[in-house]
PDB file of C-alpha atoms in Angstrom:
ATOM      1  CA  ASN A   1     120.169  89.508  70.213  1.00  0.00           C
ATOM      2  CA  ARG A   2     117.767  86.735  69.235  1.00  0.00           C
ATOM      3  CA  ASP A   3     118.405  84.629  66.151  1.00  0.00           C
ATOM      4  CA  SER A   4     115.770  86.166  63.862  1.00  0.00           C
ATOM      5  CA  LYS A   5     115.782  87.561  60.309  1.00  0.00           C
ATOM      6  CA  ILE A   6     116.962  90.913  61.593  1.00  0.00           C
ATOM      7  CA  LYS A   7     119.207  90.746  64.628  1.00  0.00           C
ATOM      8  CA  LEU A   8     120.159  93.566  66.944  1.00  0.00           C
ATOM      9  CA  ARG A   9     123.636  93.716  65.379  1.00  0.00           C
ATOM     10  CA  ASP A  10     122.005  94.306  61.943  1.00  0.00           C
ATOM     11  CA  VAL A  11     120.181  97.332  63.354  1.00  0.00           C
ATOM     12  CA  LEU A  12     123.491  98.621  64.705  1.00  0.00           C
ATOM     13  CA  PHE A  13     125.078  98.329  61.240  1.00  0.00           C
ATOM     14  CA  LEU A  14     122.080  99.913  59.479  1.00  0.00           C
ATOM     15  CA  CYS A  15     122.168 102.944  61.789  1.00  0.00           C
ATOM     16  CA  HIS A  16     125.942 103.462  61.436  1.00  0.00           C
ATOM     17  CA  ALA A  17     125.893 104.270  65.133  1.00  0.00           C
ATOM     18  CA  LYS A  18     128.938 105.768  66.848  1.00  0.00           C
ATOM     19  CA  PRO A  19     129.733 104.662  70.430  1.00  0.00           C
ATOM     20  CA  LEU A  20     129.738 107.413  73.038  1.00  0.00           C
ATOM     21  CA  ASP A  21     132.721 106.047  74.987  1.00  0.00           C
ATOM     22  CA  LYS A  22     135.087 103.078  75.407  1.00  0.00           C
ATOM     23  CA  LYS A  23     132.612 101.209  77.610  1.00  0.00           C
ATOM     24  CA  GLN A  24     129.894 101.376  74.958  1.00  0.00           C
ATOM     25  CA  GLU A  25     132.413 100.488  72.254  1.00  0.00           C
ATOM     26  CA  LYS A  26     133.335  97.264  74.118  1.00  0.00           C
ATOM     27  CA  LEU A  27     129.666  96.393  74.618  1.00  0.00           C
ATOM     28  CA  TRP A  28     128.863  96.876  70.919  1.00  0.00           C
ATOM     29  CA  LYS A  29     131.893  94.807  69.948  1.00  0.00           C
ATOM     30  CA  ARG A  30     130.523  91.901  72.017  1.00  0.00           C
ATOM     31  CA  LEU A  31     127.169  92.390  70.295  1.00  0.00           C
ATOM     32  CA  ILE A  32     128.772  92.299  66.824  1.00  0.00           C
ATOM     33  CA  ASN A  33     130.795  89.171  67.695  1.00  0.00           C
ATOM     34  CA  ASP A  34     127.695  87.501  69.200  1.00  0.00           C
ATOM     35  CA  GLU A  35     129.362  87.337  72.615  1.00  0.00           C
ATOM     36  CA  LEU A  36     126.610  88.921  74.732  1.00  0.00           C
ATOM     37  CA  LYS A  37     125.759  86.941  77.846  1.00  0.00           C
ATOM     38  CA  THR A  38     122.151  85.898  78.369  1.00  0.00           C
ATOM     39  CA  PRO A  39     120.893  87.499  81.598  1.00  0.00           C
ATOM     40  CA  ASP A  40     120.172  85.011  84.356  1.00  0.00           C
ATOM     41  CA  THR A  41     116.587  86.075  85.118  1.00  0.00           C
ATOM     42  CA  TRP A  42     113.355  84.205  85.729  1.00  0.00           C
ATOM     43  CA  GLU A  43     111.854  85.638  82.528  1.00  0.00           C
ATOM     44  CA  VAL A  44     114.718  84.247  80.421  1.00  0.00           C
ATOM     45  CA  ALA A  45     114.595  80.865  82.160  1.00  0.00           C
ATOM     46  CA  LEU A  46     110.847  80.607  81.622  1.00  0.00           C
ATOM     47  CA  SER A  47     110.956  81.646  77.959  1.00  0.00           C
ATOM     48  CA  ALA A  48     113.592  78.954  77.337  1.00  0.00           C
ATOM     49  CA  THR A  49     110.972  76.293  78.125  1.00  0.00           C
ATOM     50  CA  GLU A  50     108.910  77.418  75.086  1.00  0.00           C
ATOM     51  CA  GLY A  51     105.700  76.622  76.917  1.00  0.00           C
ATOM     52  CA  GLU A  52     106.777  73.119  77.921  1.00  0.00           C
ATOM     53  CA  ASN A  53     107.541  71.845  81.402  1.00  0.00           C
ATOM     54  CA  LYS A  54     106.863  75.218  83.045  1.00  0.00           C
ATOM     55  CA  LYS A  55     106.248  73.539  86.383  1.00  0.00           C
ATOM     56  CA  ASP A  56     109.866  72.292  86.524  1.00  0.00           C
ATOM     57  CA  ALA A  57     111.152  75.713  85.438  1.00  0.00           C
ATOM     58  CA  TRP A  58     109.172  77.521  88.161  1.00  0.00           C
ATOM     59  CA  GLU A  59     110.250  75.034  90.838  1.00  0.00           C
ATOM     60  CA  LYS A  60     113.899  75.251  89.827  1.00  0.00           C
ATOM     61  CA  MET A  61     113.837  79.065  90.017  1.00  0.00           C
ATOM     62  CA  LEU A  62     112.112  79.035  93.402  1.00  0.00           C
ATOM     63  CA  ALA A  63     114.496  76.422  94.791  1.00  0.00           C
ATOM     64  CA  ASN A  64     117.521  78.433  93.570  1.00  0.00           C
ATOM     65  CA  GLU A  65     116.045  81.737  94.863  1.00  0.00           C
ATOM     66  CA  LYS A  66     116.122  83.311  91.397  1.00  0.00           C
ATOM     67  CA  MET A  67     112.908  85.306  91.847  1.00  0.00           C
ATOM     68  CA  GLY A  68     112.480  88.572  93.712  1.00  0.00           C
ATOM     69  CA  ALA A  69     109.531  89.396  95.954  1.00  0.00           C
ATOM     70  CA  MET A  70     107.458  91.134  93.257  1.00  0.00           C
ATOM     71  CA  ALA A  71     108.022  88.267  90.808  1.00  0.00           C
ATOM     72  CA  VAL A  72     106.859  85.733  93.399  1.00  0.00           C
ATOM     73  CA  LEU A  73     103.755  87.758  94.304  1.00  0.00           C
ATOM     74  CA  ARG A  74     102.767  88.407  90.693  1.00  0.00           C
ATOM     75  CA  ASN A  75     103.127  84.765  89.690  1.00  0.00           C
ATOM     76  CA  LEU A  76     101.169  83.066  92.504  1.00  0.00           C
ATOM     77  CA  ARG A  77      98.299  82.397  90.090  1.00  0.00           C
ATOM     78  CA  ASN A  78     100.718  80.884  87.536  1.00  0.00           C
ATOM     79  CA  PHE A  79     102.279  78.659  90.210  1.00  0.00           C
ATOM     80  CA  LYS A  80      98.838  77.335  91.092  1.00  0.00           C
ATOM     81  CA  GLN A  81      97.859  76.714  87.466  1.00  0.00           C
ATOM     82  CA  CYS A  82     101.087  74.828  86.765  1.00  0.00           C
ATOM     83  CA  GLY A  83     100.878  72.711  89.923  1.00  0.00           C
ATOM     84  CA  VAL A  84     104.075  74.071  91.466  1.00  0.00           C
ATOM     85  CA  SER A  85     104.945  72.554  94.854  1.00  0.00           C
ATOM     86  CA  GLU A  86     103.086  74.537  97.519  1.00  0.00           C
ATOM     87  CA  SER A  87     105.845  73.955 100.050  1.00  0.00           C
ATOM     88  CA  LEU A  88     108.327  75.651  97.693  1.00  0.00           C
ATOM     89  CA  VAL A  89     105.985  78.627  97.256  1.00  0.00           C
ATOM     90  CA  ARG A  90     105.463  78.929 101.027  1.00  0.00           C
ATOM     91  CA  LYS A  91     109.231  78.881 101.591  1.00  0.00           C
ATOM     92  CA  ALA A  92     109.746  81.544  98.897  1.00  0.00           C
ATOM     93  CA  LEU A  93     107.166  83.794 100.566  1.00  0.00           C
ATOM     94  CA  LYS A  94     108.879  83.325 103.923  1.00  0.00           C
ATOM     95  CA  ASP A  95     112.401  84.001 102.625  1.00  0.00           C
ATOM     96  CA  MET A  96     111.799  86.842 100.135  1.00  0.00           C
ATOM     97  CA  HIS A  97     113.068  90.379 100.777  1.00  0.00           C
ATOM     98  CA  VAL A  98     110.030  92.639 101.110  1.00  0.00           C
ATOM     99  CA  GLU A  99     111.463  95.943 102.349  1.00  0.00           C
ATOM    100  CA  ARG A 100     110.278  97.851  99.250  1.00  0.00           C
ATOM    101  CA  VAL A 101     106.963  96.082  98.662  1.00  0.00           C
ATOM    102  CA  LEU A 102     103.833  98.131  99.359  1.00  0.00           C
ATOM    103  CA  PRO A 103     101.052  96.542 101.461  1.00  0.00           C
ATOM    104  CA  TYR A 104      98.444  96.515  98.686  1.00  0.00           C
ATOM    105  CA  ARG A 105     100.642  94.128  96.674  1.00  0.00           C
ATOM    106  CA  PHE A 106     100.022  91.455  99.293  1.00  0.00           C
ATOM    107  CA  ILE A 107      96.295  92.208  99.246  1.00  0.00           C
ATOM    108  CA  THR A 108      96.167  91.716  95.468  1.00  0.00           C
ATOM    109  CA  ALA A 109      98.231  88.525  95.698  1.00  0.00           C
ATOM    110  CA  SER A 110      95.889  87.079  98.324  1.00  0.00           C
ATOM    111  CA  LYS A 111      92.980  87.250  95.858  1.00  0.00           C
ATOM    112  CA  TYR A 112      94.677  84.623  93.692  1.00  0.00           C
ATOM    113  CA  ALA A 113      96.099  82.523  96.511  1.00  0.00           C
ATOM    114  CA  PRO A 114      93.722  82.741  99.501  1.00  0.00           C
ATOM    115  CA  ASN A 115      95.213  79.504 100.866  1.00  0.00           C
ATOM    116  CA  LEU A 116      98.520  81.377 101.310  1.00  0.00           C
ATOM    117  CA  GLU A 117      97.074  84.287 103.305  1.00  0.00           C
ATOM    118  CA  PRO A 118      98.971  83.390 106.528  1.00  0.00           C
ATOM    119  CA  GLU A 119     102.331  83.522 104.700  1.00  0.00           C
ATOM    120  CA  LEU A 120     101.338  86.633 102.746  1.00  0.00           C
ATOM    121  CA  GLU A 121     100.230  88.417 105.907  1.00  0.00           C
ATOM    122  CA  GLU A 122     103.456  87.483 107.702  1.00  0.00           C
ATOM    123  CA  ALA A 123     105.473  88.861 104.768  1.00  0.00           C
ATOM    124  CA  MET A 124     103.344  92.024 104.730  1.00  0.00           C
ATOM    125  CA  PHE A 125     103.962  92.662 108.438  1.00  0.00           C
ATOM    126  CA  LYS A 126     107.671  92.211 107.784  1.00  0.00           C
ATOM    127  CA  ALA A 127     107.446  94.812 104.989  1.00  0.00           C
ATOM    128  CA  ILE A 128     105.652  97.412 107.131  1.00  0.00           C
ATOM    129  CA  GLU A 129     107.521  96.794 110.363  1.00  0.00           C
ATOM    130  CA  THR A 130     108.029 100.164 112.039  1.00  0.00           C
ATOM    131  CA  LYS A 131     111.438 101.159 113.326  1.00  0.00           C
ATOM    132  CA  GLY A 132     111.543 102.867 116.696  1.00  0.00           C
ATOM    133  CA  ASP A 133     108.620 104.385 118.589  1.00  0.00           C
ATOM    134  CA  LYS A 134     105.149 104.752 117.127  1.00  0.00           C
ATOM    135  CA  ILE A 135     103.821 108.252 116.392  1.00  0.00           C
ATOM    136  CA  GLY A 136     101.904 109.530 119.403  1.00  0.00           C
ATOM    137  CA  GLY A 137      98.527 111.223 119.716  1.00  0.00           C
ATOM    138  CA  LYS A 138      95.121 110.020 118.523  1.00  0.00           C
ATOM    139  CA  THR A 139      94.933 109.432 114.769  1.00  0.00           C
ATOM    140  CA  VAL A 140      91.662 109.060 112.869  1.00  0.00           C
ATOM    141  CA  LEU A 141      91.749 107.172 109.559  1.00  0.00           C
ATOM    142  CA  LEU A 142      88.838 107.899 107.220  1.00  0.00           C
ATOM    143  CA  LEU A 143      88.542 105.538 104.242  1.00  0.00           C
ATOM    144  CA  ASP A 144      86.478 106.070 101.126  1.00  0.00           C
ATOM    145  CA  VAL A 145      84.514 102.894 100.267  1.00  0.00           C
ATOM    146  CA  SER A 146      82.281 104.471  97.610  1.00  0.00           C
ATOM    147  CA  GLY A 147      81.579 102.754  94.303  1.00  0.00           C
ATOM    148  CA  SER A 148      84.351 104.611  92.473  1.00  0.00           C
ATOM    149  CA  MET A 149      86.917 103.008  94.801  1.00  0.00           C
ATOM    150  CA  ASP A 150      86.201  99.643  93.144  1.00  0.00           C
ATOM    151  CA  ALA A 151      87.886 100.882  89.935  1.00  0.00           C
ATOM    152  CA  LYS A 152      91.373  99.641  88.956  1.00  0.00           C
ATOM    153  CA  ILE A 153      94.254 101.956  89.865  1.00  0.00           C
ATOM    154  CA  SER A 154      95.489 101.692  86.242  1.00  0.00           C
ATOM    155  CA  ASP A 155      94.605  99.857  83.019  1.00  0.00           C
ATOM    156  CA  LYS A 156      97.367  97.302  83.539  1.00  0.00           C
ATOM    157  CA  SER A 157      96.940  96.798  87.285  1.00  0.00           C
ATOM    158  CA  GLU A 158      95.001  94.026  89.003  1.00  0.00           C
ATOM    159  CA  ALA A 159      94.642  96.140  92.147  1.00  0.00           C
ATOM    160  CA  ASN A 160      91.764  98.554  92.681  1.00  0.00           C
ATOM    161  CA  ARG A 161      91.673 101.824  94.590  1.00  0.00           C
ATOM    162  CA  LEU A 162      90.151 100.180  97.650  1.00  0.00           C
ATOM    163  CA  ASP A 163      93.042  97.683  97.740  1.00  0.00           C
ATOM    164  CA  ALA A 164      95.485 100.602  97.765  1.00  0.00           C
ATOM    165  CA  ALA A 165      93.532 102.483 100.453  1.00  0.00           C
ATOM    166  CA  SER A 166      93.219  99.358 102.626  1.00  0.00           C
ATOM    167  CA  GLY A 167      96.949  98.704 102.250  1.00  0.00           C
ATOM    168  CA  LEU A 168      97.760 102.232 103.394  1.00  0.00           C
ATOM    169  CA  ALA A 169      95.365 101.879 106.328  1.00  0.00           C
ATOM    170  CA  ILE A 170      97.101  98.642 107.339  1.00  0.00           C
ATOM    171  CA  LEU A 171     100.417 100.505 107.210  1.00  0.00           C
ATOM    172  CA  ALA A 172      99.085 103.491 109.177  1.00  0.00           C
ATOM    173  CA  ARG A 173      97.592 101.133 111.781  1.00  0.00           C
ATOM    174  CA  GLU A 174     101.144 100.004 112.580  1.00  0.00           C
ATOM    175  CA  MET A 175     102.699 103.487 112.514  1.00  0.00           C
ATOM    176  CA  PHE A 176     100.464 105.304 115.011  1.00  0.00           C
ATOM    177  CA  GLU A 177     100.066 104.722 118.712  1.00  0.00           C
ATOM    178  CA  ASP A 178      96.316 105.382 119.087  1.00  0.00           C
ATOM    179  CA  VAL A 179      94.126 104.790 116.002  1.00  0.00           C
ATOM    180  CA  GLU A 180      90.396 104.955 115.277  1.00  0.00           C
ATOM    181  CA  ILE A 181      89.234 103.853 111.822  1.00  0.00           C
ATOM    182  CA  PHE A 182      86.099 104.877 109.919  1.00  0.00           C
ATOM    183  CA  THR A 183      84.772 104.273 106.421  1.00  0.00           C
ATOM    184  CA  PHE A 184      82.464 106.556 104.478  1.00  0.00           C
ATOM    185  CA  SER A 185      80.146 106.166 101.519  1.00  0.00           C
ATOM    186  CA  ASN A 186      76.493 107.199 101.909  1.00  0.00           C
ATOM    187  CA  SER A 187      77.060 107.041 105.671  1.00  0.00           C
ATOM    188  CA  THR A 188      79.992 106.920 108.115  1.00  0.00           C
ATOM    189  CA  LYS A 189      80.806 103.692 109.945  1.00  0.00           C
ATOM    190  CA  GLN A 190      83.460 102.934 112.557  1.00  0.00           C
ATOM    191  CA  VAL A 191      85.332  99.679 111.974  1.00  0.00           C
ATOM    192  CA  PRO A 192      87.312  97.600 114.489  1.00  0.00           C
ATOM    193  CA  SER A 193      90.958  98.617 114.743  1.00  0.00           C
ATOM    194  CA  ARG A 194      92.163  95.231 113.556  1.00  0.00           C
ATOM    195  CA  ARG A 195      95.507  94.413 111.951  1.00  0.00           C
ATOM    196  CA  GLY A 196      96.529  93.035 108.573  1.00  0.00           C
ATOM    197  CA  PHE A 197      94.046  91.269 106.314  1.00  0.00           C
ATOM    198  CA  ALA A 198      91.416  91.328 109.086  1.00  0.00           C
ATOM    199  CA  LEU A 199      91.421  95.130 108.854  1.00  0.00           C
ATOM    200  CA  ARG A 200      91.109  94.919 105.052  1.00  0.00           C
ATOM    201  CA  ASP A 201      88.053  92.673 105.438  1.00  0.00           C
ATOM    202  CA  ALA A 202      86.473  94.982 108.036  1.00  0.00           C
ATOM    203  CA  ILE A 203      86.942  97.999 105.731  1.00  0.00           C
ATOM    204  CA  VAL A 204      85.569  96.336 102.587  1.00  0.00           C
ATOM    205  CA  LYS A 205      82.539  94.814 104.354  1.00  0.00           C
ATOM    206  CA  SER A 206      81.727  97.801 106.559  1.00  0.00           C
ATOM    207  CA  GLN A 207      78.917  99.147 104.360  1.00  0.00           C
ATOM    208  CA  PRO A 208      77.512  99.176 100.774  1.00  0.00           C
ATOM    209  CA  HIS A 209      79.798 100.869  98.233  1.00  0.00           C
ATOM    210  CA  GLY A 210      77.567 103.740  97.168  1.00  0.00           C
ATOM    211  CA  GLY A 211      78.009 107.531  97.145  1.00  0.00           C
ATOM    212  CA  THR A 212      80.771 109.741  98.526  1.00  0.00           C
ATOM    213  CA  ALA A 213      79.548 111.806 101.487  1.00  0.00           C
ATOM    214  CA  LEU A 214      83.006 113.024 102.473  1.00  0.00           C
ATOM    215  CA  GLY A 215      81.821 116.299 104.067  1.00  0.00           C
ATOM    216  CA  ALA A 216      79.353 114.464 106.296  1.00  0.00           C
ATOM    217  CA  ALA A 217      82.052 111.971 107.272  1.00  0.00           C
ATOM    218  CA  ILE A 218      84.439 114.737 108.339  1.00  0.00           C
ATOM    219  CA  ASP A 219      81.631 116.388 110.347  1.00  0.00           C
ATOM    220  CA  HIS A 220      80.914 112.998 111.954  1.00  0.00           C
ATOM    221  CA  VAL A 221      84.461 112.523 113.267  1.00  0.00           C
ATOM    222  CA  ALA A 222      85.012 116.226 114.100  1.00  0.00           C
ATOM    223  CA  GLN A 223      83.727 115.633 117.639  1.00  0.00           C
ATOM    224  CA  LEU A 224      86.628 113.276 118.385  1.00  0.00           C
ATOM    225  CA  PRO A 225      89.653 114.750 120.189  1.00  0.00           C
ATOM    226  CA  TYR A 226      92.111 113.645 117.508  1.00  0.00           C
ATOM    227  CA  LYS A 227      95.526 115.081 116.804  1.00  0.00           C
ATOM    228  CA  ARG A 228      95.467 114.187 113.102  1.00  0.00           C
ATOM    229  CA  LEU A 229      92.927 113.077 110.509  1.00  0.00           C
ATOM    230  CA  ILE A 230      94.062 111.117 107.439  1.00  0.00           C
ATOM    231  CA  VAL A 231      91.614 110.623 104.563  1.00  0.00           C
ATOM    232  CA  PHE A 232      92.177 107.900 101.962  1.00  0.00           C
ATOM    233  CA  THR A 233      90.075 108.740  98.915  1.00  0.00           C
ATOM    234  CA  ASP A 234      90.068 109.062  95.114  1.00  0.00           C
ATOM    235  CA  GLU A 235      89.130 112.727  95.690  1.00  0.00           C
ATOM    236  CA  GLN A 236      85.502 112.661  94.666  1.00  0.00           C
ATOM    237  CA  ALA A 237      82.811 114.092  96.947  1.00  0.00           C
ATOM    238  CA  SER A 238      79.027 114.394  96.617  1.00  0.00           C
ATOM    239  CA  ASP A 239      78.646 117.001  99.345  1.00  0.00           C
ATOM    240  CA  LYS A 240      80.372 120.137 100.614  1.00  0.00           C
ATOM    241  CA  VAL A 241      83.662 119.476 102.439  1.00  0.00           C
TER     242      VAL A 241
END
């Protein structure tokens, strides 16, 4: 209900809206009487600075634990640009709740804060920690590293398809008991069964990002005595599967 020429209460009056129930009626009454509480969020706190003293605003929010995991990860670049205390950022990464954060989010964040990779990797392992026994039997992971995998996963996202595939491979690496990992593009290459960001690096650097010989890749690994084969791909193929 910002103080502008047309406020939210004016819209309510113009529409002659009728509340659906008592709860909505009470809410609208607070709106009409200008008694709505300002939500205590990091976005509101930051907008209140009007572009000034953002460093202090960021540091205050981090110190008071007002930012969730996704907010911290998405703003690492902003923290760096504003000169926010690195010790505060490291503590926030260590303390944040990451149970619902997907692995590729940490991969994307590391691109803007490579100096924080140890803390980001530790948080990622916490997010993908497996409960109970690992899934038995040999598992082959086959990752598409063709040129099309370098495309963004959406117009608004900073992550690309290869980030998402690498994140899922990192997750799968922790879930299964016996894992062999291959990439495919114009050829098929086996990569070391590393963990975390080291596995991401091995996948990305395994070979040039060219075509999509998925059929040949499946034929290549068919000789292995695996129990399951998992393919991470954007579903393009240049040969018969």
